[in-house]
Structures are given as structure tokens and as C-alpha cells.
Coordinates of C-alpha atoms and ligand atoms in Angstrom, one line a residue:
X1 CA 24.3 17.0 -12.4
X2 CA 24.5 20.6 -11.6
X3 CA 21.5 22.9 -11.1
X4 CA 21.2 26.3 -12.6
X5 CA 18.8 29.1 -12.1
X6 CA 18.6 32.7 -13.2
X7 CA 16.3 35.7 -13.1
X8 CA 16.1 39.0 -14.8
X9 CA 13.7 41.7 -13.5
X10 CA 13.6 40.3 -9.9
X11 CA 10.9 42.0 -7.8
X12 CA 11.8 40.3 -4.5
X13 CA 15.0 40.2 -2.5
X14 CA 17.3 38.8 -5.2
X15 CA 19.6 36.8 -3.0
X16 CA 16.7 35.1 -1.2
X17 CA 14.9 34.4 -4.4
X18 CA 17.9 32.7 -6.0
X19 CA 18.7 30.8 -2.8
X20 CA 15.2 29.5 -2.6
X21 CA 15.3 28.4 -6.2
X22 CA 18.7 26.6 -6.1
X23 CA 17.5 24.7 -3.0
X24 CA 14.8 23.2 -5.2
X25 CA 17.5 21.9 -7.5
X26 CA 19.7 20.5 -4.8
X27 CA 18.8 17.0 -5.9
X28 CA 21.0 17.6 -8.9
X29 CA 24.2 18.1 -7.0
X30 CA 25.3 19.4 -3.7
X31 CA 29.1 19.6 -3.6
X32 CA 29.1 23.4 -3.5
X33 CA 26.8 26.3 -4.2
X34 CA 27.1 29.9 -5.4
X35 CA 25.1 33.0 -6.4
X36 CA 26.1 35.9 -8.6
X37 CA 24.3 39.2 -9.2
X38 CA 24.9 42.5 -10.8
X39 CA 24.6 45.5 -8.5
X40 CA 25.7 49.1 -9.3
X41 CA 27.3 47.8 -12.5
X42 CA 29.5 45.4 -10.6
X43 CA 29.5 41.6 -10.6
X44 CA 29.0 40.2 -7.1
X45 CA 29.7 36.6 -6.3
X46 CA 29.4 34.5 -3.2
X47 CA 30.2 30.8 -3.2
X48 CA 31.7 28.0 -1.2
X49 CA 31.8 24.2 -0.8
X50 CA 29.1 22.2 1.0
X51 CA 25.4 21.8 0.8
X52 CA 23.4 25.0 0.1
X53 CA 22.4 25.7 3.7
X54 CA 26.0 25.2 4.9
X55 CA 27.3 27.6 2.2
X56 CA 24.6 30.1 3.0
X57 CA 25.6 30.1 6.6
X58 CA 29.1 31.0 5.6
X59 CA 28.4 33.6 2.9
X60 CA 24.9 34.9 3.6
X61 CA 23.4 34.9 0.1
X62 CA 20.5 37.2 1.3
X63 CA 22.8 40.2 1.2
X64 CA 23.2 40.0 -2.6
X65 CA 21.4 42.8 -4.2
X66 CA 20.3 43.7 -7.8
X67 CA 17.5 42.5 -10.1
X68 CA 19.5 40.1 -12.3
X69 CA 21.3 37.1 -11.0
X70 CA 22.3 33.4 -11.3
X71 CA 22.5 30.5 -8.9
X72 CA 24.3 27.2 -9.1
X73 CA 24.5 24.0 -7.1
X74 CA 27.3 21.8 -8.2
X75 CA 28.0 18.1 -8.8
X76 CA 31.7 18.1 -9.6
X77 CA 32.8 16.8 -12.9
X78 CA 35.8 18.8 -14.0
X79 CA 37.9 20.0 -11.0
X80 CA 37.9 19.0 -7.4
X81 CA 35.4 20.1 -4.8
X82 CA 36.9 23.4 -3.8
X83 CA 35.7 27.0 -3.3
X84 CA 37.7 28.1 -6.4
X85 CA 36.1 25.4 -8.5
X86 CA 32.6 26.3 -7.3
X87 CA 30.4 28.2 -9.7
X88 CA 29.9 31.1 -10.7
X89 CA 33.1 31.7 -12.6
X90 CA 34.3 35.0 -14.1
X91 CA 36.7 36.4 -16.7
X92 CA 39.9 38.3 -15.8
X93 CA 38.2 41.7 -15.3
X94 CA 35.3 40.2 -13.3
X95 CA 32.8 41.7 -15.7
X96 CA 31.2 38.5 -16.9
X97 CA 29.8 35.8 -14.5
X98 CA 28.7 32.4 -15.6
X99 CA 27.1 29.2 -14.3
X100 CA 27.4 25.9 -16.2
X101 CA 26.1 22.4 -16.3
X102 CA 27.8 20.0 -18.6
X103 CA 31.3 19.2 -19.8
X104 CA 33.5 21.2 -22.2
X105 CA 35.5 18.5 -24.0
X106 CA 38.1 20.7 -25.6
X107 CA 38.7 22.9 -22.5
X108 CA 42.4 22.0 -22.2
X109 CA 43.2 23.2 -25.7
X110 CA 41.1 26.4 -25.3
X111 CA 42.6 27.1 -21.9
X112 CA 46.2 26.8 -23.3
X113 CA 45.3 29.3 -26.1
X114 CA 43.7 31.7 -23.7
X115 CA 46.7 31.6 -21.3
X116 CA 49.0 32.3 -24.2
X117 CA 46.9 35.4 -24.9
X118 CA 47.4 36.5 -21.3
X119 CA 44.2 35.3 -19.6
X120 CA 44.6 34.4 -15.9
X121 CA 42.7 31.4 -14.5
X122 CA 41.6 30.9 -10.9
X123 CA 40.1 27.4 -11.1
X124 CA 40.6 24.0 -12.5
X125 CA 37.2 23.9 -14.2
X126 CA 36.2 23.7 -17.8
X127 CA 33.5 26.3 -17.1
X128 CA 36.0 29.1 -16.4
X129 CA 37.3 28.7 -20.0
X130 CA 33.9 29.8 -21.3
X131 CA 34.0 33.0 -19.2
X132 CA 37.5 33.9 -20.6
X133 CA 36.4 32.9 -24.1
X134 CA 33.5 35.3 -23.9
X135 CA 35.7 38.0 -22.6
X136 CA 38.2 37.4 -25.4
X137 CA 35.4 37.9 -28.0
X138 CA 33.7 40.8 -26.2
X139 CA 33.2 43.9 -28.3
X140 CA 30.3 45.6 -26.5
X141 CA 27.7 42.9 -27.2
X142 CA 27.4 40.0 -24.7
X143 CA 25.1 38.0 -27.1
X144 CA 27.6 38.3 -30.0
X145 CA 30.6 37.4 -27.7
X146 CA 28.8 34.4 -26.3
X147 CA 27.7 33.2 -29.8
X148 CA 31.4 33.4 -31.0
X149 CA 32.6 31.6 -27.9
X150 CA 30.0 28.8 -28.2
X151 CA 31.1 28.2 -31.8
X152 CA 34.5 27.3 -30.4
X153 CA 33.5 24.9 -27.7
X154 CA 32.8 21.2 -28.0
X155 CA 30.8 19.3 -25.4
X156 CA 27.6 19.8 -23.4
X157 CA 26.4 22.9 -21.7
X158 CA 23.5 24.6 -20.1
X159 CA 24.7 28.1 -19.4
X160 CA 23.6 31.2 -17.6
X161 CA 25.6 34.4 -18.3
X162 CA 25.4 37.9 -16.9
X163 CA 27.6 40.9 -17.5
X164 CA 28.3 44.1 -15.5
X165 CA 28.4 46.1 -18.8
X166 CA 24.9 44.9 -19.9
X167 CA 23.1 44.4 -16.7
X168 CA 19.7 44.3 -18.3
X169 CA 20.5 41.0 -20.2
X170 CA 20.6 37.4 -19.1
X171 CA 22.1 35.1 -21.7
X172 CA 21.1 31.4 -21.7
X173 CA 22.4 28.7 -24.0
X174 CA 22.1 24.9 -24.2
X175 CA 23.7 21.9 -25.9
X176 CA 22.9 18.4 -24.6
X177 CA 22.3 19.6 -21.0
X178 CA 18.7 20.6 -20.0
X179 CA 17.8 24.3 -19.7
X180 CA 14.3 25.8 -19.7
X181 CA 13.1 29.4 -19.8
X182 CA 10.3 30.5 -17.5
X183 CA 8.1 33.3 -18.8
X184 CA 7.0 35.7 -16.1
X185 CA 5.3 39.1 -15.9
X186 CA 8.0 41.7 -16.1
X187 CA 10.5 39.1 -15.0
X188 CA 11.9 36.1 -16.8
X189 CA 13.8 33.0 -15.6
X190 CA 16.1 30.2 -16.6
X191 CA 16.4 26.9 -14.8
X192 CA 17.8 23.4 -15.2
X193 CA 14.4 22.0 -14.2
X194 CA 10.9 23.1 -13.7
X195 CA 10.6 22.8 -9.8
X196 CA 13.1 25.7 -9.4
X197 CA 10.8 28.3 -10.9
X198 CA 7.3 26.7 -10.4
X199 CA 6.3 29.2 -7.7
X200 CA 7.0 32.0 -10.2
X201 CA 5.6 30.7 -13.5
X202 CA 4.1 27.7 -15.2
X203 CA 4.8 29.1 -18.7
X204 CA 7.9 27.3 -20.1
X205 CA 10.0 27.6 -23.2
X206 CA 12.2 24.6 -23.9
X207 CA 15.5 25.5 -25.3
X208 CA 16.9 23.1 -27.9
X209 CA 20.5 22.1 -28.6
X210 CA 22.7 24.9 -29.9
X211 CA 20.2 27.6 -29.1
X212 CA 21.0 30.8 -27.3
X213 CA 18.4 33.1 -25.6
X214 CA 18.6 36.7 -24.6
X215 CA 16.3 37.5 -21.7
X216 CA 15.4 40.9 -20.5
X217 CA 12.8 41.6 -17.9
X218 CA 10.0 42.0 -20.6
X219 CA 11.4 40.1 -23.6
X220 CA 12.8 36.8 -24.6
X221 CA 14.5 36.2 -28.0
X222 CA 16.0 32.9 -29.0
X223 CA 18.6 32.5 -31.7
X224 CA 20.6 29.7 -33.4
X225 CA 24.4 30.0 -33.4
X226 CA 24.3 31.7 -36.8
X227 CA 22.3 34.5 -35.2
X228 CA 19.0 33.6 -36.8
X229 CA 16.0 34.3 -34.6
X230 CA 13.9 31.2 -33.8
X231 CA 10.2 31.3 -32.9
X232 CA 9.6 29.2 -29.8
X233 CA 6.4 27.8 -28.4
X234 CA 5.3 28.7 -24.8
X235 CA 4.1 25.5 -23.0
X236 CA 1.9 25.6 -20.0
X237 CA 2.9 22.9 -17.5
X238 CA 0.4 21.1 -15.2
X239 CA 2.6 20.7 -12.1
X240 CA 1.9 23.1 -9.2
X241 CA 4.4 24.5 -6.7
X242 CA 3.1 22.4 -3.8
X243 CA 4.0 19.3 -5.7
X244 CA 7.6 20.2 -5.4
X245 CA 7.4 20.8 -1.6
X246 CA 7.9 18.4 1.2
X247 CA 4.4 19.1 2.7
X248 CA 5.2 18.0 6.2
X249 CA 7.1 14.9 5.4
X250 CA 10.6 14.6 6.8
X251 CA 12.1 13.8 3.4
X252 CA 11.0 14.1 -0.2
X253 CA 11.6 10.4 -0.5
X254 CA 9.0 9.5 2.2
X255 CA 6.6 12.0 0.7
X256 CA 7.1 10.4 -2.8
X257 CA 6.7 6.9 -1.4
X258 CA 3.4 7.9 0.0
X259 CA 2.3 9.6 -3.2
X260 CA 2.3 6.4 -5.0
X261 CA -1.4 5.5 -4.8
X262 CA -2.2 8.9 -6.3
X263 CA 0.5 8.7 -8.9
X264 CA -0.7 5.2 -10.0
X265 CA -4.3 6.5 -10.2
X266 CA -3.2 9.4 -12.4
X267 CA -1.1 7.2 -14.6
X268 CA -4.0 4.8 -15.1
X269 CA -6.7 7.5 -15.5
X270 CA -8.0 8.2 -19.0
X271 CA -6.2 5.1 -20.4
X272 CA -9.0 2.6 -19.8
X273 CA -12.2 2.9 -21.7
X274 CA -15.0 0.4 -21.9
X275 CA -12.9 -2.2 -20.1
X276 CA -10.2 -1.9 -22.7
X277 CA -6.8 -0.2 -22.5
X278 CA -7.0 2.7 -24.9
X279 CA -3.6 4.3 -25.9
X280 CA -4.7 5.1 -29.4
X281 CA -4.3 8.9 -29.1
X282 CA -1.0 8.6 -27.4
X283 CA 0.6 6.0 -29.6
X284 CA 0.6 7.7 -33.0
X285 CA 1.4 4.4 -34.8
X286 CA -1.3 2.5 -36.8
X287 CA -2.7 -0.7 -35.3
X288 CA -1.0 -2.4 -38.3
X289 CA 2.4 -1.0 -37.3
X290 CA 1.9 -2.0 -33.7
X291 CA 0.8 -5.5 -34.6
X292 CA 3.8 -6.0 -36.8
X293 CA 6.4 -5.2 -34.2
X294 CA 8.8 -8.2 -34.2
X295 CA 10.8 -7.4 -31.2
X296 CA 11.0 -4.9 -28.4
X297 CA 14.3 -3.6 -27.1
X298 CA 14.2 -1.6 -23.9
X299 CA 17.1 0.7 -22.9
X300 CA 17.3 2.4 -19.5
X301 CA 19.6 3.0 -16.5
X302 CA 19.4 2.3 -12.8
X303 CA 15.9 2.0 -11.4
X304 CA 14.4 2.6 -14.8
X305 CA 16.4 -0.4 -16.0
X306 CA 14.8 -2.5 -13.3
X307 CA 11.4 -1.4 -14.6
X308 CA 12.6 -2.5 -18.0
X309 CA 13.3 -6.0 -16.7
X310 CA 9.8 -6.2 -15.3
X311 CA 8.5 -4.9 -18.7
X312 CA 10.3 -7.7 -20.5
X313 CA 8.5 -10.2 -18.3
X314 CA 5.1 -8.5 -19.1
X315 CA 5.6 -8.2 -22.9
X316 CA 6.7 -11.8 -23.2
X317 CA 4.2 -13.3 -20.8
X318 CA 1.1 -11.5 -22.0
X319 CA 1.7 -9.8 -25.4
X320 CA 4.0 -12.6 -26.6
X321 CA 6.5 -10.2 -28.0
X322 CA 10.2 -11.1 -27.8
X323 CA 11.9 -8.5 -25.6
X324 CA 15.4 -7.6 -24.8
X325 CA 16.6 -5.3 -22.1
X326 CA 19.9 -3.4 -22.3
X327 CA 21.8 -1.1 -20.1
X328 CA 21.6 2.1 -22.0
X329 CA 25.2 2.8 -21.2
X330 CA 26.4 -0.4 -22.9
X331 CA 24.0 -0.3 -25.8
X332 CA 25.7 1.8 -28.4
X333 CA 29.2 0.6 -27.7
X334 CA 28.4 -3.0 -28.4
X335 CA 27.3 -2.5 -32.1
X336 CA 23.7 -3.5 -31.5
X337 CA 21.7 -4.9 -34.4
X338 CA 18.4 -3.0 -34.7
X339 CA 15.9 -3.3 -37.5
X340 CA 12.9 -1.3 -38.7
X341 CA 10.6 -4.0 -37.2
X342 CA 12.0 -3.3 -33.8
X343 CA 10.3 -1.0 -31.3
X344 CA 12.9 0.6 -29.0
X345 CA 11.5 1.7 -25.7
X346 CA 13.6 4.2 -23.6
X347 CA 12.6 4.5 -20.0
X348 CA 13.6 7.5 -18.1
X349 CA 12.1 9.4 -15.2
X350 CA 14.1 12.6 -15.9
X351 CA 14.1 12.3 -19.7
X352 CA 17.7 13.7 -19.5
X353 CA 19.9 10.7 -18.8
X354 CA 22.8 11.0 -21.2
X355 CA 23.3 7.2 -21.6
X356 CA 19.6 6.6 -22.4
X357 CA 19.5 9.5 -24.8
X358 CA 22.6 8.2 -26.6
X359 CA 21.1 4.7 -26.9
X360 CA 17.9 6.2 -28.2
X361 CA 19.8 8.1 -30.9
X362 CA 21.7 5.0 -31.9
X363 CA 18.5 3.0 -32.4
X364 CA 16.9 5.9 -34.3
X365 CA 19.9 6.0 -36.6
X366 CA 19.3 2.3 -37.3
X367 CA 15.7 2.9 -38.2
X368 CA 13.8 1.7 -35.1
X369 CA 10.7 3.4 -33.9
X370 CA 11.3 5.1 -30.6
X371 CA 8.8 5.0 -27.8
X372 CA 9.7 6.5 -24.5
X373 CA 8.3 6.2 -21.0
X374 CA 9.1 9.4 -19.3
X375 CA 8.0 11.6 -16.4
X376 CA 9.2 15.0 -17.6
X377 CA 7.4 16.7 -20.4
X378 CA 9.7 18.7 -22.7
X379 CA 12.8 16.8 -21.6
X380 CA 15.3 15.7 -24.3
X381 CA 14.1 12.1 -24.4
X382 CA 10.5 13.2 -24.6
X383 CA 11.3 15.5 -27.5
X384 CA 13.5 13.0 -29.4
X385 CA 11.0 10.1 -29.3
X386 CA 8.4 9.2 -31.9
X387 CA 5.9 8.3 -29.2
X388 CA 5.8 9.2 -25.5
X389 CA 3.8 7.5 -22.8
X390 CA 4.0 9.7 -19.7
X391 CA 4.2 8.5 -16.2
X392 CA 2.0 11.0 -14.3
X393 CA 4.1 10.7 -11.1
X394 CA 4.5 14.5 -10.6
X395 CA 8.0 15.9 -9.8
X396 CA 10.3 13.4 -8.2
X397 CA 12.8 15.3 -6.1
X398 CA 14.2 12.6 -3.8
X399 CA 17.4 11.3 -5.4
X400 CA 16.3 7.7 -4.9
X401 CA 13.6 7.0 -7.4
X402 CA 10.3 5.6 -5.9
X403 CA 7.1 6.8 -7.5
X404 CA 8.7 7.1 -10.9
X405 CA 9.5 3.3 -10.7
X406 CA 6.0 2.1 -9.8
X407 CA 4.4 4.4 -12.4
X408 CA 6.8 3.1 -15.0
X409 CA 5.7 -0.4 -14.1
X410 CA 2.0 0.7 -14.6
X411 CA 2.7 2.2 -18.0
X412 CA 4.5 -0.9 -19.1
X413 CA 1.6 -3.0 -17.9
X414 CA -0.9 -0.7 -19.8
X415 CA 1.2 -0.9 -22.9
X416 CA 1.4 -4.7 -22.6
X417 CA -2.3 -5.0 -22.4
X418 CA -2.8 -2.6 -25.3
X419 CA -0.5 -4.6 -27.5
X420 CA -2.1 -7.8 -26.3
X421 CA -5.5 -6.5 -27.4
X422 CA -4.2 -5.5 -30.8
X423 CA -2.3 -8.8 -31.3
X424 CA -5.1 -10.8 -29.8
X425 CA -2.8 -12.7 -27.5
X426 CA -5.3 -12.5 -24.7
X427 CA -9.1 -13.0 -24.8
X428 CA -11.6 -10.3 -23.7
X429 CA -12.4 -11.9 -20.4
X430 CA -8.7 -12.2 -19.5
X431 CA -8.1 -8.6 -20.5
X432 CA -11.0 -7.5 -18.3
X433 CA -9.8 -9.5 -15.4
X434 CA -6.3 -8.0 -15.7
X435 CA -7.7 -4.4 -16.0
X436 CA -9.9 -5.0 -12.9
X437 CA -6.9 -6.1 -10.9
X438 CA -4.8 -3.1 -12.2
X439 CA -7.5 -0.8 -11.0
X440 CA -7.3 -2.3 -7.5
X441 CA -3.6 -1.3 -7.2
X442 CA -3.9 2.2 -5.7
X443 CA -6.2 1.1 -2.9
X444 CA -4.1 -1.9 -2.2
X445 CA -1.0 0.3 -2.0
X446 CA -2.7 2.4 0.6
X447 CA -3.0 -0.8 2.7
X448 CA 0.7 -1.5 2.4
X449 CA 1.2 1.6 4.5
X450 CA -0.6 -0.1 7.4
X451 CA 2.6 -2.0 7.8
X452 CA 4.8 1.0 8.0
X453 CA 5.3 0.8 11.8
X454 CA 6.3 -2.8 11.5
X455 CA 8.8 -2.0 8.8
X456 CA 10.2 0.8 11.0
X457 CA 10.7 -1.8 13.8
X458 CA 12.6 -4.1 11.3
X459 CA 14.8 -1.2 10.3
X460 CA 15.6 -0.5 14.0
X461 CA 16.7 -4.2 14.4
X462 CA 18.8 -4.5 11.3
X463 CA 20.1 -0.9 10.5
X464 CA 23.6 -1.8 11.7
X465 CA 24.3 -4.7 9.3
X466 CA 27.0 -4.3 6.7
X467 CA 25.4 -6.4 3.9
X468 CA 22.1 -7.6 2.7
X469 CA 20.9 -9.9 0.0
X470 CA 17.6 -9.4 -1.9
X471 CA 16.2 -12.4 -3.8
X472 CA 13.2 -12.9 -6.0
X473 CA 12.2 -14.9 -9.1
X474 CA 10.4 -14.0 -12.4
X475 CA 9.0 -10.5 -12.3
X476 CA 10.1 -10.3 -8.6
X477 CA 13.7 -10.5 -9.5
X478 CA 13.8 -6.9 -10.8
X479 CA 11.9 -6.0 -7.6
X480 CA 14.7 -7.6 -5.6
X481 CA 17.3 -5.6 -7.6
X482 CA 15.4 -2.5 -6.9
X483 CA 15.1 -3.2 -3.2
X484 CA 18.9 -3.7 -3.1
X485 CA 19.6 -0.5 -5.0
X486 CA 17.4 1.5 -2.7
X487 CA 19.2 0.2 0.4
X488 CA 22.7 0.8 -1.0
X489 CA 22.1 4.2 -2.4
X490 CA 20.6 5.9 0.6
X491 CA 22.0 3.8 3.6
X492 CA 25.4 2.9 2.1
X493 CA 24.9 -0.7 3.2
X494 CA 26.3 -3.1 0.7
X495 CA 23.3 -4.9 -0.9
X496 CA 23.0 -7.3 -3.8
X497 CA 20.0 -8.5 -5.7
X498 CA 19.8 -11.9 -7.3
X499 CA 17.3 -14.3 -8.9
X500 CA 16.5 -16.4 -5.9
X501 CA 17.6 -19.7 -7.5
X502 CA 20.9 -18.2 -8.6
X503 CA 21.9 -17.9 -4.9
X504 CA 23.1 -21.5 -4.7
X505 CA 25.5 -20.8 -7.5
X506 CA 27.7 -18.6 -5.5
X507 CA 26.2 -16.0 -3.2
X508 CA 25.1 -18.7 -0.7
X509 CA 28.7 -18.7 0.5
X510 CA 28.0 -15.3 2.1
X511 CA 25.1 -16.5 4.2
X512 CA 25.7 -16.5 8.0
X513 CA 23.9 -15.2 11.0
X514 CA 24.9 -11.6 10.2
X515 CA 23.3 -11.7 6.7
X516 CA 19.8 -10.4 6.3
X517 CA 18.2 -12.0 3.2
X518 CA 15.1 -10.3 1.9
X519 CA 12.9 -12.5 -0.2
X520 CA 10.3 -11.1 -2.5
X521 CA 7.9 -14.0 -2.4
X522 CA 4.2 -13.3 -3.1
X523 CA 2.2 -16.4 -3.8
X524 CA 2.1 -17.3 -7.4
X525 CA 1.6 -20.4 -9.5
X526 CA 5.0 -20.3 -11.1
X527 CA 7.9 -20.2 -8.6
X528 CA 6.5 -19.7 -5.1
X529 CA 7.3 -23.3 -4.1
X530 CA 10.8 -23.1 -5.4
X531 CA 11.4 -19.9 -3.5
X532 CA 10.3 -21.6 -0.3
X533 CA 13.1 -24.1 -0.9
X534 CA 15.5 -21.2 -1.4
X535 CA 14.3 -19.8 1.9
X536 CA 15.0 -23.1 3.6
X537 CA 18.5 -23.1 2.1
X538 CA 19.2 -19.7 3.7
X539 CA 17.7 -20.7 7.1
X540 CA 19.8 -23.9 7.1
X541 CA 22.9 -21.8 6.9
X542 CA 21.8 -19.5 9.8
X543 CA 20.8 -16.5 7.6
X544 CA 18.1 -14.0 8.7
X545 CA 15.1 -14.2 6.5
X546 CA 12.7 -11.3 5.9
X547 CA 10.0 -12.0 3.4
X548 CA 7.5 -10.0 1.4
X549 CA 4.5 -12.3 1.2
X550 CA 0.9 -12.4 0.2
X551 CA -1.7 -11.6 2.9
X552 CA -3.1 -14.9 4.2
X553 CA 0.1 -16.9 3.6
X554 CA 0.4 -18.2 7.1
X555 CA 2.6 -21.1 6.2
X556 CA 5.5 -18.9 5.3
X557 CA 5.5 -17.3 8.7
X558 CA 6.6 -20.6 10.2
X559 CA 9.9 -20.8 8.4
X560 CA 11.1 -17.2 8.3
X561 CA 12.1 -14.5 10.8
X562 CA 9.9 -11.7 9.7
X563 CA 7.0 -11.3 7.2
X564 CA 5.7 -8.1 5.6
X565 CA 2.4 -8.8 4.0
X566 CA 1.1 -7.2 0.9
X567 CA -2.5 -7.5 -0.5
X568 CA -3.2 -10.3 -2.9
X569 CA -3.2 -9.5 -6.6
X570 CA -2.2 -11.2 -9.8
X571 CA 1.4 -12.3 -10.1
X572 CA 2.8 -9.5 -12.2
X573 CA 0.8 -6.8 -10.5
X574 CA 1.8 -7.9 -7.0
X575 CA 5.4 -7.0 -7.9
X576 CA 4.2 -3.3 -7.9
X577 CA 2.9 -3.7 -4.4
X578 CA 6.0 -5.7 -3.3
X579 CA 8.5 -2.9 -4.0
X580 CA 6.9 -0.4 -1.6
X581 CA 7.8 -2.2 1.7
X582 CA 11.4 -2.4 0.3
X583 CA 11.4 1.4 -0.4
X584 CA 10.2 1.9 3.2
X585 CA 12.7 -0.5 4.7
X586 CA 15.6 1.3 2.9
X587 CA 14.2 4.7 4.0
X588 CA 13.9 3.8 7.7
X589 CA 17.2 2.0 7.8
X590 CA 18.9 5.1 6.2
X591 CA 17.1 7.3 8.7
X592 CA 18.2 5.3 11.7
X593 CA 21.8 5.5 10.4
X594 CA 21.5 9.2 10.2
X595 CA 22.0 9.4 6.4
X596 CA 21.1 12.4 4.3
X597 CA 18.3 10.6 2.5
X598 CA 17.3 13.1 -0.1
X599 CA 21.0 13.9 -0.9
X600 CA 22.9 10.6 -0.8
X601 CA 26.6 11.0 -1.2
X602 CA 28.1 11.0 -4.7
X603 CA 24.7 10.8 -6.4
X604 CA 22.8 13.1 -8.6
X605 CA 19.2 12.9 -9.6
X606 CA 19.8 13.8 -13.2
X607 CA 22.9 12.2 -14.9
X608 CA 23.6 14.2 -18.0
X609 CA 27.1 12.9 -18.6
X610 CA 27.9 9.5 -20.2
Ligands
F6R1 C1 18.0 5.2 -8.4 C2 17.9 6.2 -9.4 C3 18.8 6.0 -10.6 C4 18.0 6.4 -11.9 C5 18.9 6.4 -13.1 C6 18.2 6.7 -14.4 O1 17.1 5.5 -7.3 O2 17.1 7.1 -9.4 O3 19.3 4.8 -10.7 O4 16.9 5.5 -12.1 O5 19.9 7.3 -13.0 O6 17.5 7.9 -14.3 P1 16.3 8.3 -15.3 O7 15.2 7.4 -15.0 O8 16.0 9.7 -15.0 O9 16.8 8.1 -16.7

């Protein structure tokens, strides 16, 4: 959704500092951008539609002076993409300036009341209502006025507010939309997400729902909406500023694809001891509780949902626990039946996805234990879960998820092995074999990159196609889905993923010489031979077949158009290797088509609306 950043006590050139910080949040939305500061007791605002660099060319943010200010990058929810609807928004007298992420549900009623009182509106947004509401309650104290306004609004918000009359104070508030406070030296910050302020501080305070903070350059005080002060913990985060930079890669997505060997290593590290998976310290449930889980229900969205489907396969195959996977967005509206013996797993890279959070809360209400697999410490999902297993992927900035996905798969695999150990569904030798193969993954992934030039050539041949099918079976079916999602979201080519055998029940009608069909077909003992038959079916109808196959599989070469080899590993683990060529294929096709890969149209990295 939108990205917010704010600073009080800025020592550098304020306009440049805020510009630099909102650029680091551009993955959250890029319909329009704006910056506001207070200088000589006046609110200054520059904003316009377009991506941040385009807006900057038009308005020159660098010229904005002062030592307190806010920046915003928008993903439009309420109101069209116009200059007037871009943030920041102000009150009638232009003495209060605000930026907002979220949706104010009762904005129409409030706007009507405010218009009746004589307030003049300039935009169609819900956000502007908040500015006027604060103005309406202002009696010399911006904190008091904001508190009163917040009591009247319903909905989600992360807010940054500055005022010309109290230029030493930055007000921040949150409800259901993420907002963090960065603690600096004689300067303090707010931001929607850590990367925006990483180059300034690693000390973070996480605001909770219905909390409001007053930041001055040397003080931070947090209150509830009744005005009671709340003591907050300062957390030190372990990401560094370089992790949120492109480091010579043309796009964040390519950098993040290449970071996967390291991300996998970091996700495995410390979780294997004496040839056993050890999650004891992270899973604060007793062995008895874990052994007694009757059913696992996994909720997630998008790419994380694909990881969930692979997880289902792992839990059932190895730990022998019945598992169901749900779209988080559907879960709570279909009256799910959840019991205390269920373990609900929420998977989310950002930890802020509104649908996943809502599903988690529904399951919690019904008494399930909540375990989340999450990449962002301090995020809402992290904080509302009983147990969290982190994917140590580092910040993922590219809108298309890559390293978050493979690290989610690794965490699911580790959890499966841990539960298998406790429930004794696998013997020691098998566990050791599985662990040894898991440990091979990072190095094997490095080898996948040896095929990058070949993948680029394939992209150059097929970048102009309008459709693509991705097929796989078993644990490779979610990999096929993920390959199709990657292609459609960054290249805008229509792509579908199916279980390979399902093709003959309908999608086969689409096959012709214009249709590339990408099979995920590493050699396995379960379905490989059947997949070969599916490949023959496509070839017989003139389709183009590209296959992800296991090194050494020379036979497959004879029946398909192109093969991309991946190193040999166990069936389930090879799916983690198989997705990487699909990520690269999508990347190079999108690049050849001239797409804006890190900022695909209509998408946002963090979806905080249901
Ligand atoms: C696709 C993608 C999205 C996310 C989805 C859930 O590349 O990134 O489909 O996977 O929006 O996001 P998280 O994992 O943050 O809950």
C-alpha cells in the first residue's frame, strides 16, 4: 500500500533526505508522491502523480527546507490518481499537513459533517477528512486535536502529521496499518517499513494499534487514545542499510533471486544440531502439544499461498499430519471450523497482509494455536502469533516475491522434519538423509545460476508470446503456479499454472504452436513418467515445451524443445531448486519487454487492505 516516512530534527538537506527515504518505500505504491515540510512557520507541500523520480523532476523536492517533514508514495485506494488526491493533504488554513496509509471507512459521513461546518475540501480522498477533523478539534495542542480526531474515525491508518503552529512536533498514529518509529541521535523518524530509515538508525519502536506518538528531535512519547502514556521497548534490528540497496544489480528482483543461496543458508543456520532439526527454542510449545496436533491449517495469499501448498505436501508426506491450505482472503468468510487441536500456520513475507492477519485472528478466536512463518520482525502477524519461525531472507524490496518464497519452503521443510522427529514418523537414518540433502541446497542453487545465459536466450525467443501454461505435479504443482504468477505479474503475459494431469480436462484446448508450456519435471519416483505422457500430449498438439529437468536426464531432451537442468536432489527439495529458473525466465522476459520489473503496474508489495 502507501509508503510513509517522517523526520524531526533533520541535520541534512531535508528535501533530499525525505526523497531518498520514500524511494526506499516505492515498492509499496507508486501512483503519486509528495513531500511536506515546515519552514519559517509555514507548511510547504510539493506533490504530483507518477513515480517518485518523475514527480521529483516536476517539483524538485530538494528545494524543500526545514528540519521537520513527511514523505509519501501512494497506491491509490480512495480517490483517483490525480495531483489533488496525492498526499500530503492539509486543512482549510494549510496549517496542518498529513500523510496516510490505510482506509477511513466512515469518511463520507465525517466529510458531510465537516462540510456543513464550513470546511472546504480539495480532494476526493478519505485522508483529507482527517486533516479537517484535526483542524476542527485544534485548540493549541496538535496531540490533543489528533487524539480527538482519531476517536471519531473508523478504519485503518498509519499517519504522520505536522503542524505550522507546533513545528517541533511530529505526530504519528497507527491502527491496522504498519508504522514504526526510528530512534536517532537528536533526530527521530517514522516510517511504514524499516528500509526507509535503515541508513539512519537500527533502533526501532513498533507502534501498536490505536497508539499515538509525539516525536520531537530528542524525545519520543507514546500514548493510547485515552491520553495514557505507554512505555515502549526499543528493538535493535539486524538488517543493514546495504541489504536494502541494489548493489550493482539492474533490479531488486534480480539481486534478490541471486541472494537465495545466502538466504537459504541463513534460514537453515542454527536450526540443525547433531543431525537433528532443533526448533525447540523457537517453538514455545511442549513436545506433547506438538505431538498432539491433529490437523494443520495454513492460510496465506499469493506467493506465500503457493508455499503453503508445498507445505501441505511436506506435512502429509513426511510428518503424516493432515493439512489444509486456505486462501486467507476466503478463510474467515466461509465459517471455518477450527478446533483447539488444530495448528494454524500463517505464512507472510511482509507480516502485514490484511487478509492473512484477519484469517489468523479468526482462527485465534476459535482457539487454535497460531504459528507464523514471517520475514519481518515486529510486523503485525509476527506480534499476533503464538509462535514465529522467521525466514531469514533479509529485506525483500522487489514487488515480485522470490527469496521470501524459497526461504518459506525451507522453513516449512525444517518444521516438517522437526514434527516428524517428535511424532516419530521417520526413522533417524531417513531424517539424517533428508537433513544432508537440505544442507546441499544453497550450493546447488549457485549451480542453477550457471544456466542464466541459457534462460536469457529462451526469454529472447519467447518474450513476445501472449500466453503461457505452467504444469507440474505433486509438490511441483505449486512451483508451476508460482512460475505462472511470476510471469504474469512482471511481464503482463497471461499465464496459468495447473497440475500437469489436469491439462487434459480442459486447458489442452489452448495448446497450439503459439503456446509455450513450461513443465516442472524433475525426476522422481512418483509422477515423472506420467508427466512425460503429459509432455507428449502437448507435443502432439504442436505446443512448445520447455522443461525444468534433473541433471543427467538425457531422455527428456529428445522429446521437448528446451531443457533447463537443475541439480539432483530429493523430490521435495528439488522443487526449491526448480522455482529459480522460473523466476529468472520471468525476469528476463519482463526485461526484454521493457517492463518496470520492480514496480509492476497495479501491484503493491504490502497489501494492507482486505
Ligand atoms: C507475488 C507476491 C504476492 C504476495 C502476497 C502475500 O510475487 O509477492 O502474491 O506473496 O501479496 O504477501 P505476504 O507474503 O507479504 O503476506
